[in-house]
Coordinates of C-alpha atoms and ligand atoms in Angstrom, one line a residue:
Chain A
X1 CA 61.7 -15.5 -23.8
X2 CA 63.7 -17.9 -21.7
X3 CA 61.9 -19.9 -19.0
X4 CA 63.6 -22.4 -16.8
X5 CA 61.7 -24.6 -14.3
X6 CA 63.2 -26.8 -11.6
X7 CA 66.5 -27.2 -13.4
X8 CA 69.0 -29.7 -11.9
X9 CA 72.5 -30.0 -13.4
X10 CA 75.0 -32.8 -12.6
X11 CA 78.7 -33.2 -13.0
X12 CA 78.8 -37.0 -12.9
X13 CA 77.0 -37.7 -9.6
X14 CA 77.6 -34.3 -8.1
X15 CA 74.6 -32.0 -8.3
X16 CA 75.7 -28.4 -9.0
X17 CA 72.3 -26.9 -9.7
X18 CA 69.5 -27.9 -7.4
X19 CA 66.1 -27.0 -8.8
X20 CA 66.5 -23.5 -10.2
X21 CA 63.6 -21.7 -11.8
X22 CA 64.2 -18.5 -13.6
X23 CA 62.8 -16.5 -16.5
X24 CA 64.0 -13.7 -18.8
X25 CA 61.5 -11.6 -20.8
X26 CA 62.1 -10.1 -24.2
X27 CA 64.3 -7.0 -24.1
X28 CA 65.0 -7.4 -20.4
X29 CA 68.4 -7.4 -18.7
X30 CA 68.5 -9.9 -15.9
X31 CA 71.4 -10.1 -13.4
X32 CA 72.3 -13.4 -11.8
X33 CA 74.6 -12.9 -8.9
X34 CA 76.2 -15.2 -6.5
X35 CA 79.5 -16.1 -4.8
X36 CA 82.3 -18.2 -6.4
X37 CA 81.1 -21.8 -6.8
X38 CA 77.4 -21.0 -6.5
X39 CA 76.7 -22.6 -9.9
X40 CA 76.4 -19.5 -12.1
X41 CA 78.7 -20.8 -14.9
X42 CA 77.1 -24.2 -14.7
X43 CA 73.7 -22.6 -15.3
X44 CA 74.9 -20.6 -18.4
X45 CA 76.7 -23.5 -19.9
X46 CA 73.7 -25.7 -19.5
X47 CA 71.5 -23.2 -21.3
X48 CA 73.9 -23.2 -24.2
X49 CA 73.9 -27.0 -24.4
X50 CA 77.6 -27.3 -23.3
X51 CA 76.7 -29.5 -20.3
X52 CA 74.3 -32.2 -21.5
X53 CA 73.6 -33.8 -18.1
X54 CA 70.5 -31.9 -16.8
X55 CA 66.9 -32.5 -15.8
X56 CA 64.0 -30.1 -15.7
X57 CA 62.3 -27.9 -18.2
X58 CA 64.1 -25.2 -20.2
X59 CA 62.2 -23.4 -22.9
X60 CA 63.5 -20.7 -25.3
X61 CA 60.7 -18.8 -27.2
X62 CA 58.3 -21.5 -26.0
X63 CA 60.4 -24.3 -27.6
X64 CA 62.0 -26.9 -25.3
X65 CA 65.9 -26.9 -25.3
X66 CA 66.2 -30.5 -24.2
X67 CA 68.4 -32.7 -26.3
X68 CA 69.7 -29.8 -28.4
X69 CA 73.5 -29.5 -29.0
X70 CA 75.3 -26.2 -29.0
X71 CA 75.2 -25.6 -32.8
X72 CA 71.4 -25.8 -32.8
X73 CA 71.1 -23.6 -29.8
X74 CA 73.4 -20.9 -31.2
X75 CA 71.4 -21.1 -34.5
X76 CA 68.2 -20.4 -32.5
X77 CA 69.7 -17.2 -31.2
X78 CA 71.4 -17.8 -27.9
X79 CA 75.1 -16.7 -27.6
X80 CA 77.4 -17.1 -24.7
X81 CA 80.3 -14.8 -23.7
X82 CA 82.2 -17.4 -21.7
X83 CA 83.9 -16.9 -18.3
X84 CA 87.5 -15.8 -18.8
X85 CA 86.7 -14.7 -22.4
X86 CA 88.1 -17.9 -24.0
X87 CA 89.4 -16.1 -27.1
X88 CA 91.5 -17.8 -29.7
X89 CA 94.8 -16.0 -28.8
X90 CA 97.0 -16.6 -31.9
X91 CA 94.3 -15.6 -34.3
X92 CA 93.6 -12.1 -35.4
X93 CA 90.8 -10.0 -34.0
X94 CA 89.0 -10.3 -37.3
X95 CA 89.3 -14.1 -37.4
X96 CA 88.0 -14.3 -33.9
X97 CA 85.0 -12.2 -34.9
X98 CA 84.4 -14.3 -38.0
X99 CA 84.4 -17.4 -35.9
X100 CA 81.5 -16.0 -34.0
X101 CA 79.5 -16.1 -37.2
X102 CA 80.7 -19.6 -38.0
X103 CA 77.3 -21.1 -38.3
X104 CA 76.1 -18.4 -40.6
X105 CA 78.7 -18.9 -43.4
X106 CA 77.0 -22.0 -44.6
X107 CA 73.8 -20.2 -45.1
X108 CA 75.4 -17.7 -47.6
X109 CA 74.9 -14.7 -45.5
X110 CA 78.3 -13.2 -46.5
X111 CA 76.9 -9.7 -47.1
X112 CA 75.0 -9.7 -43.8
X113 CA 78.0 -11.0 -42.0
X114 CA 80.2 -8.2 -43.3
X115 CA 77.6 -5.7 -42.3
X116 CA 77.5 -7.1 -38.8
X117 CA 81.3 -7.0 -38.7
X118 CA 81.2 -3.3 -39.4
X119 CA 78.5 -2.9 -36.8
X120 CA 80.7 -4.6 -34.1
X121 CA 83.8 -2.6 -35.1
X122 CA 81.7 0.6 -34.8
X123 CA 80.5 -0.5 -31.4
X124 CA 84.1 -1.2 -30.3
X125 CA 86.3 1.2 -32.3
X126 CA 89.4 0.0 -30.5
X127 CA 88.9 -3.4 -32.1
X128 CA 89.0 -1.8 -35.6
X129 CA 92.4 -0.4 -34.8
X130 CA 93.6 -3.8 -33.7
X131 CA 91.8 -5.8 -36.4
X132 CA 94.9 -7.6 -37.7
X133 CA 96.6 -8.1 -34.3
X134 CA 96.5 -11.5 -32.6
X135 CA 93.8 -11.5 -30.0
X136 CA 96.3 -12.6 -27.3
X137 CA 98.1 -9.3 -27.6
X138 CA 95.0 -7.2 -26.5
X139 CA 94.6 -5.8 -23.0
X140 CA 92.1 -7.3 -20.7
X141 CA 89.4 -4.7 -21.5
X142 CA 89.9 -5.1 -25.2
X143 CA 89.7 -8.9 -24.9
X144 CA 86.4 -8.6 -23.1
X145 CA 85.1 -6.4 -25.9
X146 CA 86.3 -8.9 -28.5
X147 CA 84.6 -11.7 -26.6
X148 CA 81.3 -9.7 -26.6
X149 CA 81.8 -8.7 -30.2
X150 CA 82.4 -12.3 -31.2
X151 CA 79.2 -13.4 -29.5
X152 CA 77.3 -10.7 -31.3
X153 CA 78.5 -11.9 -34.7
X154 CA 76.2 -14.9 -34.3
X155 CA 73.2 -12.4 -34.3
X156 CA 71.8 -13.6 -31.0
X157 CA 68.5 -12.5 -29.6
X158 CA 69.5 -13.7 -26.1
X159 CA 73.0 -12.8 -24.9
X160 CA 74.5 -14.7 -21.9
X161 CA 77.5 -13.1 -20.3
X162 CA 79.6 -14.9 -17.7
X163 CA 81.4 -12.4 -15.4
X164 CA 82.4 -9.9 -18.1
X165 CA 83.8 -7.6 -15.4
X166 CA 86.3 -10.1 -14.1
X167 CA 89.7 -8.6 -13.6
X168 CA 88.9 -5.3 -15.1
X169 CA 89.5 -1.8 -13.7
X170 CA 86.4 0.1 -12.6
X171 CA 86.3 2.4 -15.6
X172 CA 86.4 -0.5 -17.9
X173 CA 83.6 -2.3 -16.0
X174 CA 81.5 0.8 -16.5
X175 CA 82.4 0.9 -20.2
X176 CA 81.4 -2.7 -20.7
X177 CA 78.2 -2.3 -18.8
X178 CA 77.3 0.9 -20.7
X179 CA 77.7 -1.2 -23.9
X180 CA 75.3 -3.8 -22.5
X181 CA 72.7 -1.1 -21.7
X182 CA 73.1 0.2 -25.3
X183 CA 72.6 -3.3 -26.7
X184 CA 69.5 -3.7 -24.5
X185 CA 68.1 -0.4 -25.7
X186 CA 68.6 -1.7 -29.3
X187 CA 66.4 -4.6 -28.5
X188 CA 68.8 -7.3 -27.1
X189 CA 67.7 -9.6 -24.2
X190 CA 70.5 -10.1 -21.7
X191 CA 71.3 -12.5 -18.9
X192 CA 74.2 -11.2 -17.0
X193 CA 76.1 -13.3 -14.5
X194 CA 78.3 -11.4 -12.1
X195 CA 80.1 -11.6 -8.8
X196 CA 80.3 -7.8 -9.0
X197 CA 76.8 -7.6 -7.7
X198 CA 76.6 -3.9 -7.3
X199 CA 77.6 -3.1 -10.8
X200 CA 75.3 -5.7 -12.3
X201 CA 72.3 -4.7 -10.3
X202 CA 72.8 -1.1 -11.2
X203 CA 72.2 -1.8 -14.9
X204 CA 69.8 -4.7 -14.7
X205 CA 66.0 -4.7 -14.6
X206 CA 65.7 -7.7 -12.4
X207 CA 68.0 -9.9 -10.4
X208 CA 68.3 -13.4 -9.0
X209 CA 70.6 -14.4 -6.2
X210 CA 72.1 -17.9 -6.5
X211 CA 73.6 -19.8 -3.5
X212 CA 74.9 -23.4 -3.6
X213 CA 72.8 -24.2 -6.6
X214 CA 69.5 -22.6 -5.2
X215 CA 67.9 -19.3 -6.0
X216 CA 67.6 -17.7 -2.6
X217 CA 66.2 -14.3 -3.6
X218 CA 64.8 -12.6 -6.7
X219 CA 63.1 -9.3 -7.5
X220 CA 63.5 -6.0 -9.2
X221 CA 67.2 -4.9 -9.3
X222 CA 66.7 -1.7 -7.2
X223 CA 64.9 -3.8 -4.5
X224 CA 67.8 -6.3 -4.4
X225 CA 70.3 -3.4 -4.2
X226 CA 68.5 -2.2 -1.1
X227 CA 67.9 -5.6 0.5
X228 CA 69.7 -6.0 3.8
X229 CA 70.7 -9.6 3.1
X230 CA 72.1 -8.9 -0.3
X231 CA 74.0 -5.9 1.0
X232 CA 75.5 -8.0 3.8
X233 CA 76.4 -10.9 1.6
X234 CA 77.2 -9.5 -1.8
X235 CA 77.8 -5.8 -1.7
X236 CA 80.8 -6.4 0.5
X237 CA 82.7 -3.6 2.1
X238 CA 80.5 -1.1 0.3
X239 CA 77.8 -2.1 2.8
X240 CA 79.4 0.0 5.5
X241 CA 79.6 3.1 3.3
X242 CA 76.0 2.5 2.3
X243 CA 75.0 2.2 5.9
X244 CA 77.0 5.1 7.1
X245 CA 75.5 7.3 4.4
X246 CA 72.0 6.5 5.7
X247 CA 72.7 6.8 9.3
Chain B
X1 CA 100.3 -17.5 -57.2
X2 CA 102.8 -19.4 -55.0
X3 CA 101.3 -22.6 -56.2
X4 CA 101.9 -21.6 -59.8
X5 CA 105.5 -20.9 -59.1
X6 CA 105.7 -24.2 -57.3
X7 CA 104.3 -26.0 -60.3
X8 CA 106.7 -24.3 -62.7
X9 CA 109.6 -25.1 -60.4
X10 CA 108.6 -28.8 -60.5
X11 CA 108.2 -28.7 -64.3
X12 CA 111.7 -27.3 -64.7
X13 CA 113.2 -29.6 -62.1
X14 CA 111.8 -32.6 -64.0
X15 CA 113.3 -31.4 -67.2
X16 CA 116.7 -30.5 -65.7
X17 CA 117.3 -33.6 -63.8
X18 CA 118.6 -36.7 -65.5
X19 CA 120.1 -38.9 -62.7
X20 CA 117.7 -41.8 -61.7
X21 CA 119.0 -41.5 -58.2
X22 CA 117.9 -37.9 -57.9
X23 CA 114.5 -38.7 -59.4
X24 CA 114.0 -41.5 -56.9
X25 CA 115.0 -39.3 -54.0
X26 CA 112.7 -36.5 -55.1
X27 CA 109.8 -38.9 -55.7
X28 CA 110.2 -40.1 -52.1
X29 CA 110.3 -36.6 -50.8
X30 CA 107.0 -36.0 -52.7
X31 CA 105.4 -39.1 -51.1
X32 CA 106.6 -38.0 -47.7
X33 CA 105.3 -34.5 -48.3
X34 CA 101.8 -35.9 -48.9
X35 CA 102.0 -37.9 -45.6
X36 CA 103.3 -34.9 -43.7
X37 CA 100.6 -32.6 -45.3
X38 CA 97.8 -34.9 -44.1
X39 CA 99.2 -35.2 -40.6
X40 CA 99.8 -31.5 -40.4
X41 CA 96.2 -30.9 -41.1
X42 CA 95.3 -33.1 -38.1
X43 CA 98.2 -32.1 -35.8
X44 CA 99.1 -28.6 -36.8
X45 CA 95.6 -27.2 -37.5
X46 CA 93.2 -29.3 -35.4
X47 CA 95.7 -30.0 -32.6
X48 CA 95.1 -33.8 -32.5
X49 CA 98.1 -36.1 -32.4
X50 CA 98.3 -39.4 -34.3
X51 CA 101.1 -41.8 -33.7
X52 CA 99.7 -44.4 -36.0
X53 CA 99.6 -42.6 -39.3
X54 CA 101.7 -45.2 -41.1
X55 CA 98.7 -47.5 -40.8
X56 CA 96.7 -45.5 -43.4
X57 CA 99.8 -45.3 -45.6
X58 CA 99.9 -49.1 -45.4
X59 CA 96.2 -49.5 -46.0
X60 CA 96.4 -47.5 -49.1
X61 CA 99.4 -49.4 -50.4
X62 CA 98.2 -52.9 -49.5
X63 CA 94.7 -52.4 -50.8
X64 CA 95.8 -51.3 -54.2
X65 CA 98.6 -53.9 -54.2
X66 CA 96.3 -56.8 -53.4
X67 CA 93.6 -55.6 -55.9
X68 CA 96.0 -55.1 -58.8
X69 CA 98.6 -57.9 -58.2
X70 CA 96.2 -60.7 -57.0
X71 CA 92.9 -59.7 -58.7
X72 CA 94.2 -57.9 -61.8
X73 CA 92.2 -54.8 -61.2
X74 CA 93.3 -51.7 -63.0
X75 CA 95.2 -49.3 -60.7
X76 CA 92.7 -46.6 -61.5
X77 CA 89.9 -48.8 -60.2
X78 CA 91.9 -49.8 -57.2
X79 CA 92.6 -46.1 -56.3
X80 CA 89.1 -45.2 -55.3
X81 CA 88.8 -48.5 -53.4
X82 CA 92.0 -47.9 -51.5
X83 CA 91.0 -44.3 -50.6
X84 CA 87.5 -45.3 -49.7
X85 CA 88.7 -48.2 -47.4
X86 CA 91.3 -45.9 -45.6
X87 CA 88.7 -43.1 -45.1
X88 CA 86.1 -45.6 -43.9
X89 CA 88.5 -47.2 -41.4
X90 CA 89.6 -43.7 -40.3
X91 CA 85.9 -42.9 -39.6
X92 CA 85.4 -46.0 -37.6
X93 CA 88.7 -45.4 -35.6
X94 CA 88.0 -41.7 -35.1
X95 CA 84.5 -42.3 -33.8
X96 CA 85.5 -43.6 -30.4
X97 CA 89.0 -42.2 -30.4
X98 CA 88.5 -38.5 -30.8
X99 CA 86.7 -38.5 -27.5
X100 CA 90.2 -39.0 -26.2
X101 CA 92.6 -36.2 -26.1
X102 CA 96.3 -35.4 -25.6
X103 CA 98.3 -38.4 -24.4
X104 CA 95.3 -40.7 -24.6
X105 CA 94.7 -40.0 -28.2
X106 CA 98.4 -40.6 -28.9
X107 CA 98.2 -44.0 -27.1
X108 CA 95.1 -44.9 -29.0
X109 CA 96.4 -44.1 -32.4
X110 CA 99.7 -45.8 -31.5
X111 CA 97.7 -49.0 -30.7
X112 CA 95.8 -48.7 -34.0
X113 CA 99.1 -48.4 -35.9
X114 CA 100.5 -51.5 -34.2
X115 CA 97.4 -53.6 -34.8
X116 CA 97.4 -52.7 -38.5
X117 CA 101.1 -53.5 -38.8
X118 CA 100.6 -56.9 -37.2
X119 CA 97.6 -57.7 -39.4
X120 CA 99.6 -56.9 -42.5
X121 CA 102.4 -59.2 -41.4
X122 CA 100.2 -62.0 -40.2
X123 CA 97.6 -62.0 -43.0
X124 CA 100.3 -63.4 -45.3
X125 CA 97.9 -65.2 -47.7
X126 CA 97.0 -61.8 -49.1
X127 CA 99.9 -59.5 -48.1
X128 CA 102.8 -61.9 -48.5
X129 CA 103.6 -61.3 -44.8
X130 CA 107.2 -60.5 -44.0
X131 CA 108.5 -61.4 -47.4
X132 CA 106.4 -58.7 -48.9
X133 CA 104.2 -58.4 -52.0
X134 CA 105.8 -58.3 -55.5
X135 CA 104.5 -57.7 -59.0
X136 CA 102.5 -54.5 -58.4
X137 CA 101.9 -53.1 -61.9
X138 CA 103.1 -49.6 -62.8
X139 CA 100.5 -46.8 -63.4
X140 CA 99.5 -46.4 -67.0
X141 CA 97.7 -43.6 -68.8
X142 CA 96.3 -45.2 -72.0
X143 CA 99.3 -46.8 -73.7
X144 CA 101.9 -44.7 -71.8
X145 CA 103.5 -46.5 -68.8
X146 CA 104.4 -44.2 -66.0
X147 CA 107.4 -46.3 -64.9
X148 CA 110.3 -44.1 -65.8
X149 CA 111.9 -42.0 -63.1
X150 CA 110.8 -38.8 -64.7
X151 CA 107.2 -40.0 -65.0
X152 CA 107.1 -41.1 -61.4
X153 CA 108.4 -37.7 -60.4
X154 CA 105.7 -35.9 -62.3
X155 CA 102.9 -38.1 -61.0
X156 CA 103.9 -37.6 -57.4
X157 CA 104.7 -33.9 -57.5
X158 CA 101.6 -33.2 -59.5
X159 CA 99.6 -34.9 -56.7
X160 CA 101.5 -32.8 -54.2
X161 CA 100.6 -29.6 -55.9
X162 CA 96.9 -30.6 -56.0
X163 CA 97.1 -31.5 -52.3
X164 CA 98.6 -28.1 -51.5
X165 CA 96.0 -26.3 -53.4
X166 CA 93.1 -28.1 -51.7
X167 CA 94.6 -27.9 -48.2
X168 CA 95.5 -24.2 -48.7
X169 CA 91.9 -23.4 -49.7
X170 CA 90.6 -25.4 -46.8
X171 CA 92.9 -23.7 -44.2
X172 CA 91.9 -20.3 -45.3
X173 CA 88.2 -21.1 -45.3
X174 CA 85.7 -20.9 -42.4
X175 CA 86.5 -24.6 -41.8
X176 CA 90.2 -23.8 -41.4
X177 CA 89.4 -21.1 -38.9
X178 CA 87.3 -23.6 -37.0
X179 CA 90.1 -26.1 -36.9
X180 CA 92.5 -23.6 -35.5
X181 CA 89.8 -22.6 -33.0
X182 CA 89.6 -26.2 -31.8
X183 CA 93.4 -26.2 -31.4
X184 CA 93.3 -23.0 -29.3
X185 CA 90.3 -23.8 -27.1
X186 CA 87.9 -26.6 -27.7
X187 CA 85.5 -25.3 -25.1
X188 CA 85.3 -21.9 -26.8
X189 CA 85.0 -23.5 -30.2
X190 CA 81.9 -25.4 -28.9
X191 CA 80.4 -22.2 -27.5
X192 CA 80.7 -20.7 -31.0
X193 CA 78.4 -23.5 -32.3
X194 CA 81.3 -25.4 -33.9
X195 CA 80.5 -29.1 -34.0
X196 CA 84.0 -30.0 -32.8
X197 CA 83.5 -33.8 -32.8
X198 CA 82.3 -33.9 -36.3
X199 CA 85.1 -31.6 -37.5
X200 CA 87.8 -33.6 -35.8
X201 CA 86.5 -36.8 -37.4
X202 CA 86.4 -35.1 -40.8
X203 CA 90.0 -33.9 -40.6
X204 CA 91.1 -37.3 -39.4
X205 CA 89.5 -38.8 -42.5
X206 CA 91.1 -36.2 -44.7
X207 CA 94.6 -37.0 -43.3
X208 CA 93.9 -40.7 -43.8
X209 CA 92.9 -39.9 -47.4
X210 CA 96.2 -38.2 -48.1
X211 CA 98.2 -41.0 -46.4
X212 CA 96.3 -43.6 -48.4
X213 CA 97.0 -41.6 -51.6
X214 CA 100.7 -41.6 -50.7
X215 CA 100.5 -45.4 -50.1
X216 CA 98.9 -45.9 -53.5
X217 CA 101.6 -43.9 -55.3
X218 CA 104.3 -45.7 -53.3
X219 CA 103.0 -49.2 -54.2
X220 CA 102.8 -48.5 -57.9
X221 CA 106.0 -46.6 -58.3
X222 CA 108.1 -49.1 -56.3
X223 CA 106.2 -52.2 -57.4
X224 CA 107.2 -54.0 -54.2
X225 CA 106.0 -53.4 -50.7
X226 CA 106.7 -55.0 -47.3
X227 CA 105.3 -54.4 -43.8
X228 CA 108.4 -52.6 -42.5
X229 CA 107.7 -49.5 -44.7
X230 CA 104.5 -49.0 -42.6
X231 CA 105.7 -49.7 -39.1
X232 CA 105.8 -47.6 -35.9
X233 CA 109.0 -45.9 -36.9
X234 CA 107.4 -44.6 -40.0
X235 CA 104.6 -43.1 -38.0
X236 CA 107.1 -41.4 -35.8
X237 CA 109.0 -40.1 -38.8
X238 CA 105.8 -38.5 -40.2
X239 CA 105.2 -36.8 -36.9
X240 CA 108.9 -35.6 -36.9
X241 CA 108.4 -34.2 -40.4
X242 CA 105.4 -32.1 -39.2
X243 CA 107.1 -30.9 -36.1
X244 CA 110.5 -30.1 -37.7
X245 CA 108.9 -28.5 -40.7
X246 CA 106.5 -26.4 -38.7
X247 CA 103.1 -27.1 -37.3
X248 CA 100.1 -25.5 -39.0
X249 CA 102.2 -24.7 -42.0
X250 CA 101.5 -26.3 -45.4
X251 CA 104.9 -25.4 -46.7
X252 CA 106.4 -26.7 -43.5
X253 CA 105.2 -30.2 -44.5
X254 CA 107.4 -29.9 -47.7
X255 CA 110.4 -28.6 -45.7
X256 CA 110.1 -31.3 -43.0
X257 CA 109.6 -34.1 -45.5
X258 CA 112.6 -32.9 -47.5
X259 CA 114.9 -32.7 -44.5
X260 CA 113.8 -36.0 -43.0
X261 CA 114.2 -37.8 -46.3
X262 CA 117.6 -36.3 -47.2
X263 CA 119.1 -36.4 -43.8
X264 CA 119.9 -40.2 -43.8
X265 CA 121.4 -39.8 -47.3
X266 CA 123.7 -37.1 -46.1
X267 CA 124.6 -38.9 -42.9
X268 CA 125.9 -42.1 -44.5
X269 CA 129.4 -40.7 -44.1
X270 CA 129.0 -41.1 -40.4
X271 CA 128.3 -44.8 -40.9
X272 CA 128.0 -46.3 -37.4
X273 CA 127.2 -43.0 -35.8
X274 CA 124.5 -42.1 -38.4
X275 CA 121.6 -42.4 -35.9
X276 CA 123.4 -40.4 -33.3
X277 CA 124.1 -37.5 -35.6
X278 CA 120.5 -37.8 -36.9
X279 CA 119.1 -37.4 -33.4
X280 CA 121.5 -34.5 -32.7
X281 CA 120.4 -32.6 -35.8
X282 CA 116.8 -32.9 -34.7
X283 CA 117.6 -31.8 -31.2
X284 CA 119.5 -28.8 -32.4
X285 CA 116.7 -27.8 -34.7
X286 CA 114.1 -28.1 -31.9
X287 CA 116.2 -26.2 -29.4
X288 CA 117.0 -23.3 -31.7
X289 CA 113.9 -23.3 -33.8
X290 CA 111.1 -24.6 -31.6
X291 CA 108.5 -23.4 -34.0
X292 CA 109.9 -25.6 -36.7
X293 CA 111.9 -24.7 -39.8
X294 CA 109.4 -22.6 -41.6
X295 CA 108.7 -20.2 -38.8
X296 CA 112.3 -20.3 -37.6
X297 CA 113.8 -19.4 -41.0
X298 CA 111.2 -16.7 -41.5
X299 CA 112.2 -15.2 -38.1
X300 CA 115.9 -15.3 -38.9
X301 CA 115.2 -13.6 -42.2
X302 CA 113.1 -10.9 -40.6
X303 CA 115.8 -10.3 -38.0
X304 CA 118.6 -10.1 -40.5
X305 CA 116.6 -7.6 -42.6
X306 CA 116.1 -5.4 -39.5
X307 CA 119.8 -5.6 -38.7
X308 CA 120.7 -4.6 -42.2
X309 CA 118.6 -1.5 -41.6
X310 CA 115.9 -2.2 -44.1
X311 CA 112.5 -1.4 -42.6
X312 CA 110.6 -4.5 -42.3
X313 CA 106.9 -4.6 -43.0
X314 CA 105.9 -6.8 -40.2
X315 CA 108.3 -5.6 -37.5
X316 CA 106.7 -3.8 -34.6
X317 CA 107.9 -0.3 -34.3
Ligands
LIG1 N1 83.9 -29.6 -14.4 C1 83.4 -29.8 -13.2 N2 83.4 -31.0 -12.6 C2 82.9 -31.1 -11.3 N3 82.4 -30.1 -10.6 C3 82.4 -28.9 -11.1 C4 82.9 -28.7 -12.4 N4 82.7 -27.4 -12.7 C5 82.2 -26.8 -11.6 N5 82.0 -27.7 -10.6 C6 81.3 -27.5 -9.3 O1 80.1 -27.0 -9.6 C7 79.8 -25.9 -8.6 C8 79.4 -24.7 -9.4 O2 80.5 -24.2 -10.2 P1 80.4 -23.0 -11.1 O3 79.2 -23.1 -11.9 O4 81.7 -22.8 -11.9 O5 80.2 -21.8 -10.1 P2 80.3 -20.2 -10.4 O6 80.4 -20.0 -11.8 O7 79.1 -19.7 -9.7 O8 81.6 -19.8 -9.7 C9 81.1 -25.8 -7.8 O9 80.9 -26.4 -6.6 C10 82.1 -26.5 -8.6 O10 83.1 -27.1 -7.7
LIG2 MG1 81.8 -19.0 -12.8

């Protein structure tokens, strides 16, 4: 569905992504893990057309993505849930959701949009309760749900998420990831970027490990979870528990 | 609904007033409201500052003045020409400028305003330079000349009502949501697939359109224009109207324009200290009602209702 070959991304003259190759198959959930500054956000923003300075080959559904601007990419079915949510705080929850469907209003899909709005509010009932509240007054977990709901309003076929677990309590992380699994079961393709490697690999089918703009490891999620290097570098203090449990 | 009430109020005011002074004052308030409305769309909704808005006001006024006074065009033919020219120039200015943001956009538009002002002054063969341009014909509909105080009043305020209706519809549409989105986070707006550059240019052109319309009305109602009406201070005054009245509030434009137009009239009694008091009034408003008059007055109203024990519909329990 998404195939990236030898991608290089630049901020001015600084190269932040150094020849990354990666692919996501239809109805697959792929986790991209890596430490702070590895280039994960850069990669997602490049896929969405938000960072135009890149080289290499990116194809979505066999069509090259080069030269496309974000509106065209969103229209083709790729939506981003940005890092830090980036909601529109003074606007109501409903207005935030409607903005997610911005490109569809021109195409007279009013009825379909209202249907999708209901669908998103069913998926996140708490958003229905808060529908008229400004987005800025929501709690962290609710804001993340709103950010995901807003991305879904564009009817994506490929959903990109940038650290959706950031700053959330463990039970909320689980709730969000459960929703992603549910979306995947309903046919969504997902590329999930996380620093919370354990949580991400537990729900993903496959994973890639990004370090300093390179992919250093990739494979099925359960193999990565068991990999010694991954454990040492990304599963943090849990590694000891893991190790102790086996010894 | 509100617009219908507004139109009725204007109709009644026009019938009830007889003093030429009051008509003139109200006509200027209306012209300033158009200016503030346009800038509010740009500043309040899209979050882009312009410190050179008087330039478009001037372009509208001088285009129609030159075409009618020098070339004997009918004002109704000069109107589309003036609007088109202002919108075209706005497009050309916006193209490189809206890549700038914040202070830089302020400096850029400031420069544009200065250049336009100097051009108007120096191009005296057409514009009359510092001594101004006289003999601009009044507007006419068929045989009826719209030169009386009452006619001017109705023409201007009719235009204001139209402007309000159009802007209100725009603000509540998907485009209005997108404008506010740009204001909140341009990055997030981009991620939604909003073409932020195109939208910013369009709203800049809309605000230039309204300013040029105000300039057209001003030129024909006053029949004499000079460069000072379109100088840097006017640009600042329009910004002040928007900020004082309330950003992102259509009715705030009306409130701000009213206050900024009336304030100097009221402050004449302070003679030499007029400007000092003027500044103080603005400071006090900004300190106590930082959201502008509209939001501030609404908040005070809400609070007094709550204190009186009447349950308020929007108060959080
Ligand atoms: N706007 C920017 N300008 C210059 N360098 C940047 C910019 N954004 C990120 N970088 C650099 O690119 C690298 C990757 O950043 P990022 O993609 O945000 O990493 P991650 O999301 O994995 O934490 C970092 O070294 C960072 O310093
Ligand atoms: Mg990041």
